[in-house]
């Protein structure tokens, strides 16, 4: 099911970014709007440059401006809403 979260761990960040990009492209090809696709990591900072480079090359839209720390103040504010 494309709406189910998937845990992905590969041997290095570049391979992870490429595999996630491949999966995102498959979803987009099936009609999923790019803004409905989310990539979540404990810390995206090591991936941002790779995401921009690889996903630009693949033509995948990417917006990584927002970053919330797991358990950070933003997440704690959302807890009562969940």
Short mmCIF file of C-alpha atoms in Angstrom, two decimals:
data_model
loop_
_atom_site.label_atom_id
_atom_site.label_comp_id
_atom_site.label_asym_id
_atom_site.label_seq_id
_atom_site.Cartn_x
_atom_site.Cartn_y
_atom_site.Cartn_z
CA UNK A 1 0.00 0.00 0.00
CA UNK A 2 1.54 3.33 -1.09
CA UNK A 3 0.07 5.16 1.90
CA UNK A 4 1.84 2.96 4.43
CA UNK A 5 5.13 4.14 5.93
CA UNK A 6 8.21 2.21 4.85
CA UNK A 7 11.45 1.95 6.79
CA UNK A 8 14.45 2.14 4.49
CA UNK A 9 18.06 1.56 5.50
CA UNK A 10 20.78 1.11 2.90
CA UNK A 11 24.57 1.10 3.05
CA UNK A 12 25.03 4.85 2.52
CA UNK A 13 23.04 8.09 2.32
CA UNK A 14 23.41 8.44 -1.48
CA UNK A 15 21.88 4.99 -2.03
CA UNK A 16 19.06 5.85 0.39
CA UNK A 17 18.32 9.11 -1.46
CA UNK A 18 18.35 7.37 -4.85
CA UNK A 19 16.04 4.58 -3.65
CA UNK A 20 13.61 7.02 -2.06
CA UNK A 21 13.70 9.03 -5.29
CA UNK A 22 12.96 5.91 -7.33
CA UNK A 23 9.99 5.15 -5.08
CA UNK A 24 8.76 8.76 -5.24
CA UNK A 25 8.90 8.67 -9.05
CA UNK A 26 6.92 5.42 -9.06
CA UNK A 27 4.24 7.02 -6.88
CA UNK A 28 4.11 10.12 -9.08
CA UNK A 29 3.81 7.91 -12.20
CA UNK A 30 0.80 6.23 -10.54
CA UNK A 31 -0.86 9.61 -10.09
CA UNK A 32 0.12 10.56 -6.54
CA UNK A 33 0.61 14.31 -6.27
CA UNK A 34 4.20 15.13 -5.25
CA UNK A 35 2.96 17.25 -2.34
CA UNK A 36 1.28 14.13 -0.91
CA UNK A 37 4.63 12.29 -0.66
CA UNK A 38 6.55 12.72 2.58
CA UNK A 39 10.08 11.73 3.51
CA UNK A 40 10.78 11.57 7.20
CA UNK A 41 14.09 11.10 8.98
CA UNK A 42 15.25 11.66 12.50
CA UNK A 43 17.67 14.24 11.08
CA UNK A 44 17.42 15.25 7.40
CA UNK A 45 20.41 17.61 7.56
CA UNK A 46 22.92 15.02 6.25
CA UNK A 47 20.56 14.35 3.32
CA UNK A 48 19.45 17.82 2.22
CA UNK A 49 22.32 18.43 -0.23
CA UNK A 50 22.01 14.91 -1.65
CA UNK A 51 18.23 15.23 -1.94
CA UNK A 52 18.52 18.50 -3.83
CA UNK A 53 21.23 17.16 -6.18
CA UNK A 54 19.75 13.73 -6.88
CA UNK A 55 16.10 14.76 -6.98
CA UNK A 56 16.87 17.75 -9.20
CA UNK A 57 18.56 15.33 -11.59
CA UNK A 58 15.49 13.07 -11.50
CA UNK A 59 13.06 16.00 -11.83
CA UNK A 60 11.42 15.35 -8.46
CA UNK A 61 10.09 18.45 -6.64
CA UNK A 62 11.70 18.89 -3.25
CA UNK A 63 11.03 21.30 -0.43
CA UNK A 64 13.16 20.73 2.64
CA UNK A 65 12.83 24.11 4.24
CA UNK A 66 10.97 22.97 7.34
CA UNK A 67 12.69 20.70 9.78
CA UNK A 68 11.30 19.68 13.12
CA UNK A 69 13.33 17.84 15.66
CA UNK A 70 11.63 14.67 16.87
CA UNK A 71 10.37 15.49 20.34
CA UNK A 72 11.13 19.17 19.75
CA UNK A 73 8.75 22.02 20.64
CA UNK A 74 6.84 21.80 17.33
CA UNK A 75 6.16 18.09 17.83
CA UNK A 76 5.17 18.63 21.46
CA UNK A 77 2.66 21.32 20.40
CA UNK A 78 1.07 18.82 18.01
CA UNK A 79 0.78 16.02 20.60
CA UNK A 80 -2.58 17.20 22.02
CA UNK A 81 -4.01 17.31 18.49
CA UNK A 82 -3.15 13.71 17.70
#
